[in-house]
Amino acid sequence: MDHFLYRDGVLHAEDVPLPAIAAAVGTPVYVYARATLTRHYRLFAEALDGLPHLICYAVKANGNLAVLKLLGDLGAGMDVVSGGEYARARAAGVPGSRIVFSGVGKTRAEMAQALAGGIRQFNVESEPELEALSEVAAGLGVEAPVALRLNPDVDARTHPKIATGGAETKFGIPMGQAVAVYTRAAALPGIRPVGLDLHIGSQLTDLAPYEQAYLRLAGLTRAMRAEGHRIDRLDLGGGLGIPYTRSNAVPPLPSEYGALVRRIFGDLDCEIEIEPGRLIAGNAGILLAAAIYVKPGAQRRFLILDAAMNDLIRPTMYDAHHDIVPVQEAAPGAETLPYDVVGPVCETGDIFARDRALPAMAPGDLVAFRSAGAYGAVMASEYNARPLVPEVLVDGDHFAVIRARPTFDAMLARDTIPEWLGPPGACAEPTGGADA
Ligand code: LLP
């Protein structure tokens, strides 16, 4: 369920009509609904109610400070994968004691940053990383809490670019090496092993791969405890999928996922951590765009929008489907036409959808890409020197710009022309050449 619904024929975000946001902020723009973010966080909290747990929202899904602050105030922890994400979580007010640091390539600088600022745990993915962390922590005279990220070697049955739990991927430590590495960790200076971790992939639409991986993790936990290892926490990763189309089968609900977690881990007396990103933010956001032209091609009809692949890369990168709906609701029974929905970027791959059925569109008409709150704005770029897409947060009947669209001046000011190239803004006259 989300909070982007038609009212009197106009698509709203909560109680705000989207044309009002387009008029005030311009397009393209991401629009998030506070009510949906809150609701999705609470669904997980209810699903794990009664189990000692922390929901560590995956900042990579949507790292806007306002989104992090909102979730942090609900009690969320954060899962970060870079010094930048760590800084964002802290700037939003999330204490270090609620932040887990994931990622296969943490640098020593990032380790030191998190140790100095406070950290709940590092999810360590290799022995070389463990050694580096030991040196950094011991050098600072502190202890780094560590969970070992394991690779359970399961098939997550998702898009290959976002499956992480197979033996052929770069992620985690093979299950068979867990005991040896955990034993080593306990002996290293500056390291305090606190538990185990895994994350098998993203946009999972079936609980079976979770069940397979979690049963392995629970079995390993029991076996390791029997050998005298102390395991207090289990981080179960994120990855629960969302419905991207209204017609698709509905992925498992957080409550069903929670029941699975209880069944497998309920009697282990462990603190459970989960790292959901997409399910919290995905359907809490849309990308609002306007039509620039309708271009009749030789064989196809192109709807050229002011949003492009640099603003929402998922269709280009993963062939991902996003529902695209008109902001002015089509009259019941109105004729639809097949459009190839594209952006203005100079690449053939700048295409959002082929043969998408929409009512007749005209320049200036607004459309919304649904389910764009996760892995949308965070993956945006300024390719083709297009300003980074802004973001708006709606709360009931009001909204705020939570990231402004940069001006061209601000974008230009980031570059520097070195003195030895001559004064900026005045190019030398061309010399020689065919016309000289
Ligand atoms: N924890 C770890 C260690 C992760 O690597 C990820 C996502 C998550 C949690 C959160 O997973 P979620 O609950 O959001 O599925 N850009 C891609 C998704 C990449 C996901 C990477 N890791 C997309 O647009 O589909």
GROMACS .gro file of C-alpha atoms and ligand atoms in nm:
model
  461
    1MET     CA    1   0.000   0.000   0.000
    2ASP     CA    2   0.122   0.350  -0.070
    3HIS     CA    3  -0.001   0.706  -0.042
    4PHE     CA    4   0.000   0.805  -0.411
    5LEU     CA    5  -0.365   0.793  -0.510
    6TYR     CA    6  -0.599   0.973  -0.750
    7ARG     CA    7  -0.840   1.220  -0.601
    8ASP     CA    8  -1.086   1.397  -0.825
    9GLY     CA    9  -0.891   1.271  -1.122
   10VAL     CA   10  -0.553   1.407  -1.008
   11LEU     CA   11  -0.270   1.199  -0.865
   12HIS     CA   12  -0.178   1.307  -0.512
   13ALA     CA   13   0.109   1.240  -0.276
   14GLU     CA   14  -0.078   1.205   0.052
   15ASP     CA   15  -0.297   1.519   0.045
   16VAL     CA   16  -0.084   1.719  -0.198
   17PRO     CA   17  -0.177   1.727  -0.568
   18LEU     CA   18   0.134   1.648  -0.772
   19PRO     CA   19   0.080   1.942  -1.014
   20ALA     CA   20   0.130   2.174  -0.714
   21ILE     CA   21   0.475   2.025  -0.656
   22ALA     CA   22   0.561   2.042  -1.026
   23ALA     CA   23   0.461   2.409  -1.030
   24ALA     CA   24   0.663   2.497  -0.721
   25VAL     CA   25   0.977   2.288  -0.775
   26GLY     CA   26   0.978   2.205  -1.146
   27THR     CA   27   1.032   1.863  -1.301
   28PRO     CA   28   1.186   1.611  -1.293
   29VAL     CA   29   1.159   1.569  -0.917
   30TYR     CA   30   1.139   1.279  -0.674
   31VAL     CA   31   0.846   1.295  -0.432
   32TYR     CA   32   0.834   1.087  -0.114
   33ALA     CA   33   0.543   1.024   0.121
   34ARG     CA   34   0.625   1.037   0.490
   35ALA     CA   35   0.321   0.823   0.570
   36THR     CA   36   0.445   0.536   0.351
   37LEU     CA   37   0.799   0.547   0.490
   38THR     CA   38   0.657   0.535   0.842
   39ARG     CA   39   0.412   0.259   0.761
   40HIS     CA   40   0.676   0.036   0.601
   41TYR     CA   41   0.917   0.080   0.891
   42ARG     CA   42   0.639  -0.011   1.133
   43LEU     CA   43   0.545  -0.323   0.935
   44PHE     CA   44   0.894  -0.459   1.001
   45ALA     CA   45   0.886  -0.349   1.365
   46GLU     CA   46   0.555  -0.533   1.412
   47ALA     CA   47   0.683  -0.838   1.224
   48LEU     CA   48   0.973  -0.874   1.470
   49ASP     CA   49   0.789  -0.753   1.778
   50GLY     CA   50   0.883  -0.957   2.084
   51LEU     CA   51   1.219  -1.066   1.943
   52PRO     CA   52   1.517  -0.855   2.051
   53HIS     CA   53   1.595  -0.678   1.725
   54LEU     CA   54   1.719  -0.370   1.543
   55ILE     CA   55   1.595  -0.268   1.200
   56CYS     CA   56   1.902  -0.124   1.027
   57TYR     CA   57   1.761   0.062   0.727
   58ALA     CA   58   1.990   0.024   0.423
   59VAL     CA   59   2.095   0.383   0.359
   60LYS     CA   60   2.196   0.300   0.002
   61ALA     CA   61   1.829   0.271  -0.096
   62ASN     CA   62   1.759   0.637  -0.020
   63GLY     CA   63   2.008   0.836   0.184
   64ASN     CA   64   1.847   1.178   0.193
   65LEU     CA   65   1.904   1.330   0.538
   66ALA     CA   66   1.535   1.397   0.587
   67VAL     CA   67   1.450   1.032   0.514
   68LEU     CA   68   1.721   0.914   0.755
   69LYS     CA   69   1.608   1.155   1.026
   70LEU     CA   70   1.247   1.043   0.989
   71LEU     CA   71   1.340   0.674   1.016
   72GLY     CA   72   1.595   0.736   1.292
   73ASP     CA   73   1.326   0.908   1.497
   74LEU     CA   74   1.108   0.598   1.460
   75GLY     CA   75   1.388   0.398   1.620
   76ALA     CA   76   1.563   0.264   1.310
   77GLY     CA   77   1.930   0.178   1.303
   78MET     CA   78   2.122   0.217   0.978
   79ASP     CA   79   2.320  -0.012   0.751
   80VAL     CA   80   2.593   0.191   0.579
   81VAL     CA   81   2.847   0.092   0.316
   82SER     CA   82   3.076   0.393   0.291
   83GLY     CA   83   3.221   0.678   0.490
   84GLY     CA   84   2.974   0.902   0.308
   85GLU     CA   85   2.674   0.698   0.421
   86TYR     CA   86   2.815   0.682   0.774
   87ALA     CA   87   2.844   1.062   0.776
   88ARG     CA   88   2.487   1.092   0.650
   89ALA     CA   89   2.347   0.863   0.920
   90ARG     CA   90   2.532   1.056   1.189
   91ALA     CA   91   2.430   1.393   1.044
   92ALA     CA   92   2.069   1.278   1.058
   93GLY     CA   93   2.115   1.216   1.429
   94VAL     CA   94   2.144   0.837   1.434
   95PRO     CA   95   2.380   0.730   1.712
   96GLY     CA   96   2.681   0.514   1.623
   97SER     CA   97   2.544   0.244   1.852
   98ARG     CA   98   2.269   0.188   1.593
   99ILE     CA   99   2.492   0.184   1.283
  100VAL     CA  100   2.629  -0.130   1.118
  101PHE     CA  101   2.900  -0.092   0.856
  102SER     CA  102   2.871  -0.334   0.562
  103GLY     CA  103   3.062  -0.360   0.236
  104VAL     CA  104   3.336  -0.566   0.079
  105GLY     CA  105   3.596  -0.291   0.050
  106LYS     CA  106   3.603  -0.072   0.359
  107THR     CA  107   3.914   0.146   0.363
  108ARG     CA  108   4.124   0.206   0.671
  109ALA     CA  109   4.010   0.569   0.666
  110GLU     CA  110   3.646   0.454   0.677
  111MET     CA  111   3.721   0.214   0.961
  112ALA     CA  112   3.892   0.488   1.161
  113GLN     CA  113   3.605   0.730   1.090
  114ALA     CA  114   3.346   0.485   1.224
  115LEU     CA  115   3.555   0.381   1.526
  116ALA     CA  116   3.605   0.745   1.621
  117GLY     CA  117   3.238   0.838   1.567
  118GLY     CA  118   3.089   0.526   1.726
  119ILE     CA  119   2.977   0.204   1.562
  120ARG     CA  120   2.754  -0.087   1.654
  121GLN     CA  121   2.940  -0.340   1.441
  122PHE     CA  122   3.145  -0.392   1.129
  123ASN     CA  123   3.018  -0.667   0.901
  124VAL     CA  124   3.354  -0.804   0.790
  125GLU     CA  125   3.376  -0.987   0.460
  126SER     CA  126   3.731  -1.126   0.440
  127GLU     CA  127   4.043  -1.208   0.640
  128PRO     CA  128   4.248  -0.925   0.487
  129GLU     CA  129   3.972  -0.684   0.595
  130LEU     CA  130   3.977  -0.834   0.944
  131GLU     CA  131   4.353  -0.780   0.968
  132ALA     CA  132   4.325  -0.421   0.851
  133LEU     CA  133   4.046  -0.352   1.102
  134SER     CA  134   4.254  -0.509   1.380
  135GLU     CA  135   4.546  -0.279   1.300
  136VAL     CA  136   4.329   0.032   1.279
  137ALA     CA  137   4.137  -0.043   1.601
  138ALA     CA  138   4.445  -0.148   1.799
  139GLY     CA  139   4.624   0.164   1.672
  140LEU     CA  140   4.341   0.378   1.810
  141GLY     CA  141   4.338   0.177   2.133
  142VAL     CA  142   3.976   0.065   2.086
  143GLU     CA  143   3.791  -0.260   2.017
  144ALA     CA  144   3.596  -0.307   1.695
  145PRO     CA  145   3.277  -0.516   1.731
  146VAL     CA  146   3.267  -0.756   1.437
  147ALA     CA  147   3.008  -0.976   1.272
  148LEU     CA  148   3.138  -1.204   1.000
  149ARG     CA  149   2.945  -1.180   0.677
  150LEU     CA  150   2.900  -1.529   0.544
  151ASN     CA  151   2.823  -1.641   0.193
  152PRO     CA  152   2.564  -1.919   0.230
  153ASP     CA  153   2.587  -2.011  -0.139
  154VAL     CA  154   2.217  -1.998  -0.217
  155ASP     CA  155   2.044  -1.888  -0.534
  156ALA     CA  156   1.841  -1.579  -0.445
  157ARG     CA  157   1.636  -1.612  -0.769
  158THR     CA  158   1.661  -1.244  -0.846
  159HIS     CA  159   1.828  -1.031  -1.116
  160PRO     CA  160   2.193  -1.150  -1.147
  161LYS     CA  161   2.322  -0.795  -1.089
  162ILE     CA  162   2.163  -0.784  -0.743
  163ALA     CA  163   2.211  -1.145  -0.623
  164THR     CA  164   2.484  -1.162  -0.361
  165GLY     CA  165   2.450  -1.498  -0.188
  166GLY     CA  166   2.608  -1.725  -0.450
  167ALA     CA  167   2.959  -1.869  -0.419
  168GLU     CA  168   3.063  -1.699  -0.745
  169THR     CA  169   2.997  -1.346  -0.612
  170LYS     CA  170   3.250  -1.125  -0.433
  171PHE     CA  171   3.043  -1.116  -0.112
  172GLY     CA  172   3.102  -1.279   0.225
  173ILE     CA  173   3.318  -1.554   0.365
  174PRO     CA  174   3.240  -1.910   0.256
  175MET     CA  175   3.039  -2.088   0.527
  176GLY     CA  176   3.304  -2.359   0.550
  177GLN     CA  177   3.564  -2.105   0.663
  178ALA     CA  178   3.343  -1.940   0.925
  179VAL     CA  179   3.481  -2.123   1.229
  180ALA     CA  180   3.845  -2.067   1.135
  181VAL     CA  181   3.797  -1.695   1.064
  182TYR     CA  182   3.585  -1.640   1.376
  183THR     CA  183   3.850  -1.811   1.588
  184ARG     CA  184   4.117  -1.594   1.427
  185ALA     CA  185   3.907  -1.281   1.488
  186ALA     CA  186   3.880  -1.359   1.860
  187ALA     CA  187   4.259  -1.381   1.882
  188LEU     CA  188   4.334  -1.056   1.696
  189PRO     CA  189   4.402  -0.738   1.893
  190GLY     CA  190   4.132  -0.474   1.864
  191ILE     CA  191   3.864  -0.718   1.746
  192ARG     CA  192   3.560  -0.837   1.940
  193PRO     CA  193   3.353  -1.093   1.749
  194VAL     CA  194   2.984  -1.040   1.827
  195GLY     CA  195   2.804  -1.247   1.568
  196LEU     CA  196   2.734  -1.354   1.213
  197ASP     CA  197   2.580  -1.179   0.915
  198LEU     CA  198   2.449  -1.252   0.570
  199HIS     CA  199   2.266  -1.080   0.288
  200ILE     CA  200   2.171  -1.292  -0.010
  201GLY     CA  201   2.037  -1.039  -0.258
  202SER     CA  202   1.780  -0.775  -0.333
  203GLN     CA  203   1.424  -0.774  -0.471
  204LEU     CA  204   1.357  -1.127  -0.347
  205THR     CA  205   1.001  -1.227  -0.425
  206ASP     CA  206   1.004  -1.568  -0.263
  207LEU     CA  207   1.085  -1.675   0.093
  208ALA     CA  208   1.247  -2.006  -0.009
  209PRO     CA  209   1.603  -1.868  -0.060
  210TYR     CA  210   1.578  -1.691   0.277
  211GLU     CA  211   1.467  -2.011   0.443
  212GLN     CA  212   1.756  -2.203   0.289
  213ALA     CA  213   2.016  -1.943   0.394
  214TYR     CA  214   1.868  -1.884   0.739
  215LEU     CA  215   1.852  -2.255   0.822
  216ARG     CA  216   2.221  -2.280   0.736
  217LEU     CA  217   2.298  -1.979   0.952
  218ALA     CA  218   2.100  -2.113   1.249
  219GLY     CA  219   2.267  -2.453   1.216
  220LEU     CA  220   2.610  -2.296   1.205
  221THR     CA  221   2.530  -2.077   1.506
  222ARG     CA  222   2.432  -2.381   1.711
  223ALA     CA  223   2.740  -2.574   1.603
  224MET     CA  224   2.973  -2.284   1.679
  225ARG     CA  225   2.819  -2.221   2.017
  226ALA     CA  226   2.861  -2.588   2.100
  227GLU     CA  227   3.231  -2.540   2.033
  228GLY     CA  228   3.239  -2.250   2.278
  229HIS     CA  229   3.213  -1.951   2.041
  230ARG     CA  230   3.013  -1.659   2.163
  231ILE     CA  231   2.749  -1.542   1.914
  232ASP     CA  232   2.518  -1.270   2.042
  233ARG     CA  233   2.389  -1.118   1.721
  234LEU     CA  234   2.266  -1.239   1.387
  235ASP     CA  235   2.234  -0.989   1.103
  236LEU     CA  236   1.996  -1.135   0.845
  237GLY     CA  237   2.049  -0.873   0.572
  238GLY     CA  238   1.781  -0.706   0.362
  239GLY     CA  239   1.636  -0.787   0.025
  240LEU     CA  240   1.262  -0.834   0.064
  241GLY     CA  241   1.108  -0.741  -0.271
  242ILE     CA  242   0.826  -0.502  -0.354
  243PRO     CA  243   0.549  -0.517  -0.614
  244TYR     CA  244   0.665  -0.304  -0.908
  245THR     CA  245   0.347  -0.364  -1.103
  246ARG     CA  246  -0.007  -0.382  -0.985
  247SER     CA  247  -0.063  -0.694  -1.194
  248ASN     CA  248   0.230  -0.895  -1.056
  249ALA     CA  249   0.208  -1.156  -0.784
  250VAL     CA  250   0.255  -0.987  -0.448
  251PRO     CA  251   0.594  -1.062  -0.286
  252PRO     CA  252   0.591  -1.197   0.070
  253LEU     CA  253   0.480  -0.945   0.331
  254PRO     CA  254   0.705  -0.834   0.619
  255SER     CA  255   0.472  -1.025   0.852
  256GLU     CA  256   0.534  -1.348   0.658
  257TYR     CA  257   0.906  -1.277   0.658
  258GLY     CA  258   0.890  -1.208   1.032
  259ALA     CA  259   0.714  -1.541   1.092
  260LEU     CA  260   0.998  -1.718   0.909
  261VAL     CA  261   1.258  -1.536   1.119
  262ARG     CA  262   1.077  -1.632   1.439
  263ARG     CA  263   1.043  -1.994   1.333
  264ILE     CA  264   1.414  -2.028   1.254
  265PHE     CA  265   1.578  -1.800   1.510
  266GLY     CA  266   1.314  -1.756   1.781
  267ASP     CA  267   1.471  -1.997   2.027
  268LEU     CA  268   1.835  -1.899   1.967
  269ASP     CA  269   1.840  -1.616   2.218
  270CYS     CA  270   2.018  -1.384   1.975
  271GLU     CA  271   1.970  -1.022   1.895
  272ILE     CA  272   1.836  -1.008   1.540
  273GLU     CA  273   1.930  -0.735   1.293
  274ILE     CA  274   1.775  -0.687   0.952
  275GLU     CA  275   1.878  -0.445   0.677
  276PRO     CA  276   1.574  -0.362   0.462
  277GLY     CA  277   1.607  -0.079   0.213
  278ARG     CA  278   1.381  -0.121  -0.087
  279LEU     CA  279   1.073  -0.233   0.104
  280ILE     CA  280   1.084   0.075   0.325
  281ALA     CA  281   1.160   0.338   0.061
  282GLY     CA  282   1.062   0.188  -0.277
  283ASN     CA  283   0.689   0.243  -0.283
  284ALA     CA  284   0.724   0.556  -0.069
  285GLY     CA  285   0.847   0.753  -0.370
  286ILE     CA  286   0.765   0.849  -0.726
  287LEU     CA  287   0.958   1.031  -0.994
  288LEU     CA  288   0.747   1.313  -1.134
  289ALA     CA  289   0.828   1.416  -1.492
  290ALA     CA  290   0.677   1.621  -1.771
  291ALA     CA  291   0.636   1.545  -2.140
  292ILE     CA  292   0.851   1.765  -2.365
  293TYR     CA  293   0.745   1.628  -2.704
  294VAL     CA  294   0.543   1.353  -2.856
  295LYS     CA  295   0.750   1.242  -3.153
  296PRO     CA  296   0.605   1.019  -3.422
  297GLY     CA  297   0.892   0.795  -3.537
  298ALA     CA  298   0.910   0.587  -3.853
  299GLN     CA  299   0.768   0.287  -3.670
  300ARG     CA  300   0.708   0.395  -3.313
  301ARG     CA  301   0.557   0.677  -3.110
  302PHE     CA  302   0.804   0.836  -2.867
  303LEU     CA  303   0.703   1.017  -2.551
  304ILE     CA  304   1.004   1.234  -2.473
  305LEU     CA  305   1.014   1.331  -2.105
  306ASP     CA  306   1.225   1.578  -1.911
  307ALA     CA  307   1.344   1.288  -1.692
  308ALA     CA  308   1.616   1.064  -1.826
  309MET     CA  309   1.838   0.766  -1.748
  310ASN     CA  310   2.062   0.988  -1.536
  311ASP     CA  311   1.765   1.055  -1.304
  312LEU     CA  312   1.637   0.695  -1.286
  313ILE     CA  313   1.889   0.438  -1.411
  314ARG     CA  314   1.705   0.120  -1.312
  315PRO     CA  315   1.526   0.055  -1.645
  316THR     CA  316   1.852   0.101  -1.840
  317MET     CA  317   2.067  -0.090  -1.592
  318TYR     CA  318   1.845  -0.383  -1.491
  319ASP     CA  319   1.568  -0.370  -1.753
  320ALA     CA  320   1.356  -0.282  -1.451
  321HIS     CA  321   0.987  -0.212  -1.490
  322HIS     CA  322   0.836   0.098  -1.330
  323ASP     CA  323   0.468   0.171  -1.377
  324ILE     CA  324   0.430   0.506  -1.554
  325VAL     CA  325   0.096   0.674  -1.492
  326PRO     CA  326  -0.054   1.003  -1.605
  327VAL     CA  327  -0.100   1.257  -1.327
  328GLN     CA  328  -0.435   1.357  -1.479
  329GLU     CA  329  -0.630   1.038  -1.451
  330ALA     CA  330  -0.754   0.904  -1.783
  331ALA     CA  331  -1.130   0.910  -1.827
  332PRO     CA  332  -1.283   0.566  -1.775
  333GLY     CA  333  -1.269   0.375  -2.102
  334ALA     CA  334  -1.045   0.637  -2.265
  335GLU     CA  335  -0.840   0.514  -2.558
  336THR     CA  336  -0.474   0.433  -2.487
  337LEU     CA  337  -0.183   0.440  -2.728
  338PRO     CA  338   0.148   0.254  -2.714
  339TYR     CA  339   0.437   0.488  -2.637
  340ASP     CA  340   0.810   0.433  -2.615
  341VAL     CA  341   0.885   0.645  -2.309
  342VAL     CA  342   1.231   0.801  -2.336
  343GLY     CA  343   1.447   1.079  -2.195
  344PRO     CA  344   1.655   1.347  -2.366
  345VAL     CA  345   1.997   1.189  -2.299
  346CYS     CA  346   2.200   1.112  -2.609
  347GLU     CA  347   2.206   0.735  -2.571
  348THR     CA  348   1.982   0.473  -2.726
  349GLY     CA  349   1.967   0.312  -2.383
  350ASP     CA  350   1.792   0.619  -2.242
  351ILE     CA  351   1.460   0.443  -2.257
  352PHE     CA  352   1.222   0.384  -1.968
  353ALA     CA  353   0.967   0.163  -2.136
  354ARG     CA  354   0.865   0.029  -2.476
  355ASP     CA  355   0.508   0.014  -2.599
  356ARG     CA  356   0.368   0.145  -2.273
  357ALA     CA  357  -0.006   0.201  -2.292
  358LEU     CA  358  -0.094   0.559  -2.195
  359PRO     CA  359  -0.380   0.792  -2.279
  360ALA     CA  360  -0.301   1.040  -2.557
  361MET     CA  361  -0.020   1.259  -2.422
  362ALA     CA  362   0.065   1.619  -2.505
  363PRO     CA  363   0.365   1.841  -2.422
  364GLY     CA  364   0.348   1.961  -2.062
  365ASP     CA  365   0.149   1.662  -1.939
  366LEU     CA  366   0.282   1.517  -1.614
  367VAL     CA  367   0.357   1.151  -1.552
  368ALA     CA  368   0.469   0.965  -1.240
  369PHE     CA  369   0.706   0.669  -1.225
  370ARG     CA  370   0.583   0.457  -0.940
  371SER     CA  371   0.799   0.262  -0.696
  372ALA     CA  372   1.094   0.496  -0.745
  373GLY     CA  373   1.169   0.582  -0.382
  374ALA     CA  374   1.450   0.327  -0.352
  375TYR     CA  375   1.757   0.317  -0.576
  376GLY     CA  376   1.622   0.619  -0.767
  377ALA     CA  377   1.767   0.950  -0.650
  378VAL     CA  378   2.069   0.778  -0.493
  379MET     CA  379   2.175   0.635  -0.828
  380ALA     CA  380   2.115   0.960  -1.019
  381SER     CA  381   2.402   1.139  -1.189
  382GLU     CA  382   2.460   1.462  -1.378
  383TYR     CA  383   2.538   1.288  -1.708
  384ASN     CA  384   2.486   1.522  -2.005
  385ALA     CA  385   2.540   1.802  -1.748
  386ARG     CA  386   2.182   1.764  -1.633
  387PRO     CA  387   2.136   1.905  -1.281
  388LEU     CA  388   2.103   1.642  -1.011
  389VAL     CA  389   1.733   1.565  -0.972
  390PRO     CA  390   1.578   1.732  -0.664
  391GLU     CA  391   1.376   1.562  -0.390
  392VAL     CA  392   1.059   1.659  -0.205
  393LEU     CA  393   0.907   1.510   0.110
  394VAL     CA  394   0.531   1.528   0.161
  395ASP     CA  395   0.369   1.519   0.502
  396GLY     CA  396  -0.009   1.532   0.494
  397ASP     CA  397  -0.111   1.849   0.311
  398HIS     CA  398   0.230   2.014   0.302
  399PHE     CA  399   0.567   1.943   0.149
  400ALA     CA  400   0.929   2.052   0.168
  401VAL     CA  401   1.216   2.045  -0.076
  402ILE     CA  402   1.466   1.812   0.090
  403ARG     CA  403   1.726   1.844  -0.184
  404ALA     CA  404   1.721   2.145  -0.410
  405ARG     CA  405   1.797   2.131  -0.780
  406PRO     CA  406   2.148   2.272  -0.822
  407THR     CA  407   2.190   2.581  -1.035
  408PHE     CA  408   2.420   2.576  -1.337
  409ASP     CA  409   2.648   2.815  -1.148
  410ALA     CA  410   2.676   2.573  -0.857
  411MET     CA  411   2.753   2.290  -1.098
  412LEU     CA  412   3.018   2.495  -1.282
  413ALA     CA  413   3.176   2.608  -0.957
  414ARG     CA  414   3.285   2.252  -0.879
  415ASP     CA  415   3.533   2.248  -1.166
  416THR     CA  416   3.861   2.437  -1.179
  417ILE     CA  417   4.053   2.553  -1.485
  418PRO     CA  418   4.421   2.550  -1.382
  419GLU     CA  419   4.606   2.877  -1.420
  420TRP     CA  420   4.843   2.726  -1.672
  421LEU     CA  421   4.553   2.679  -1.918
  422GLY     CA  422   4.506   3.054  -1.925
  423PRO     CA  423   4.221   3.270  -1.794
  424PRO     CA  424   3.880   3.103  -1.772
  425GLY     CA  425   3.605   3.209  -2.002
  426ALA     CA  426   3.820   3.328  -2.292
  427CYS     CA  427   3.932   3.066  -2.539
  428ALA     CA  428   4.223   3.141  -2.768
  429GLU     CA  429   4.150   3.208  -3.135
  430PRO     CA  430   4.185   2.892  -3.339
  431THR     CA  431   4.517   2.877  -3.523
  432GLY     CA  432   4.580   2.701  -3.856
  433GLY     CA  433   4.312   2.460  -3.971
  434ALA     CA  434   4.145   2.425  -4.309
  435ASP     CA  435   3.969   2.764  -4.312
  436ALA     CA  436   4.262   2.970  -4.182
  437LLP     N1  437   2.226  -0.507   0.311
  437LLP     C1  438   2.324  -0.522   0.222
  437LLP     C2  439   2.453  -0.573   0.268
  437LLP     C3  440   2.304  -0.489   0.088
  437LLP     O1  441   2.402  -0.506   0.000
  437LLP     C4  442   2.177  -0.441   0.046
  437LLP     C5  443   2.152  -0.404  -0.093
  437LLP     C6  444   2.077  -0.425   0.143
  437LLP     C7  445   2.104  -0.461   0.275
  437LLP     C8  446   1.941  -0.371   0.112
  437LLP     O2  447   1.870  -0.453   0.024
  437LLP     P1  448   1.716  -0.419  -0.009
  437LLP     O3  449   1.634  -0.447   0.113
  437LLP     O4  450   1.708  -0.276  -0.049
  437LLP     O5  451   1.683  -0.510  -0.121
  437LLP     N2  452   2.045  -0.086  -0.718
  437LLP     C9  453   1.972  -0.210  -0.716
  437LLP    C10  454   1.969  -0.273  -0.578
  437LLP    C11  455   2.105  -0.299  -0.519
  437LLP    C12  456   2.101  -0.357  -0.381
  437LLP    C13  457   2.235  -0.368  -0.321
  437LLP     N3  458   2.241  -0.415  -0.187
  437LLP    C14  459   1.833  -0.187  -0.772
  437LLP     O6  460   1.803  -0.074  -0.812
  437LLP     O7  461   1.754  -0.279  -0.783
   0.00000   0.00000   0.00000
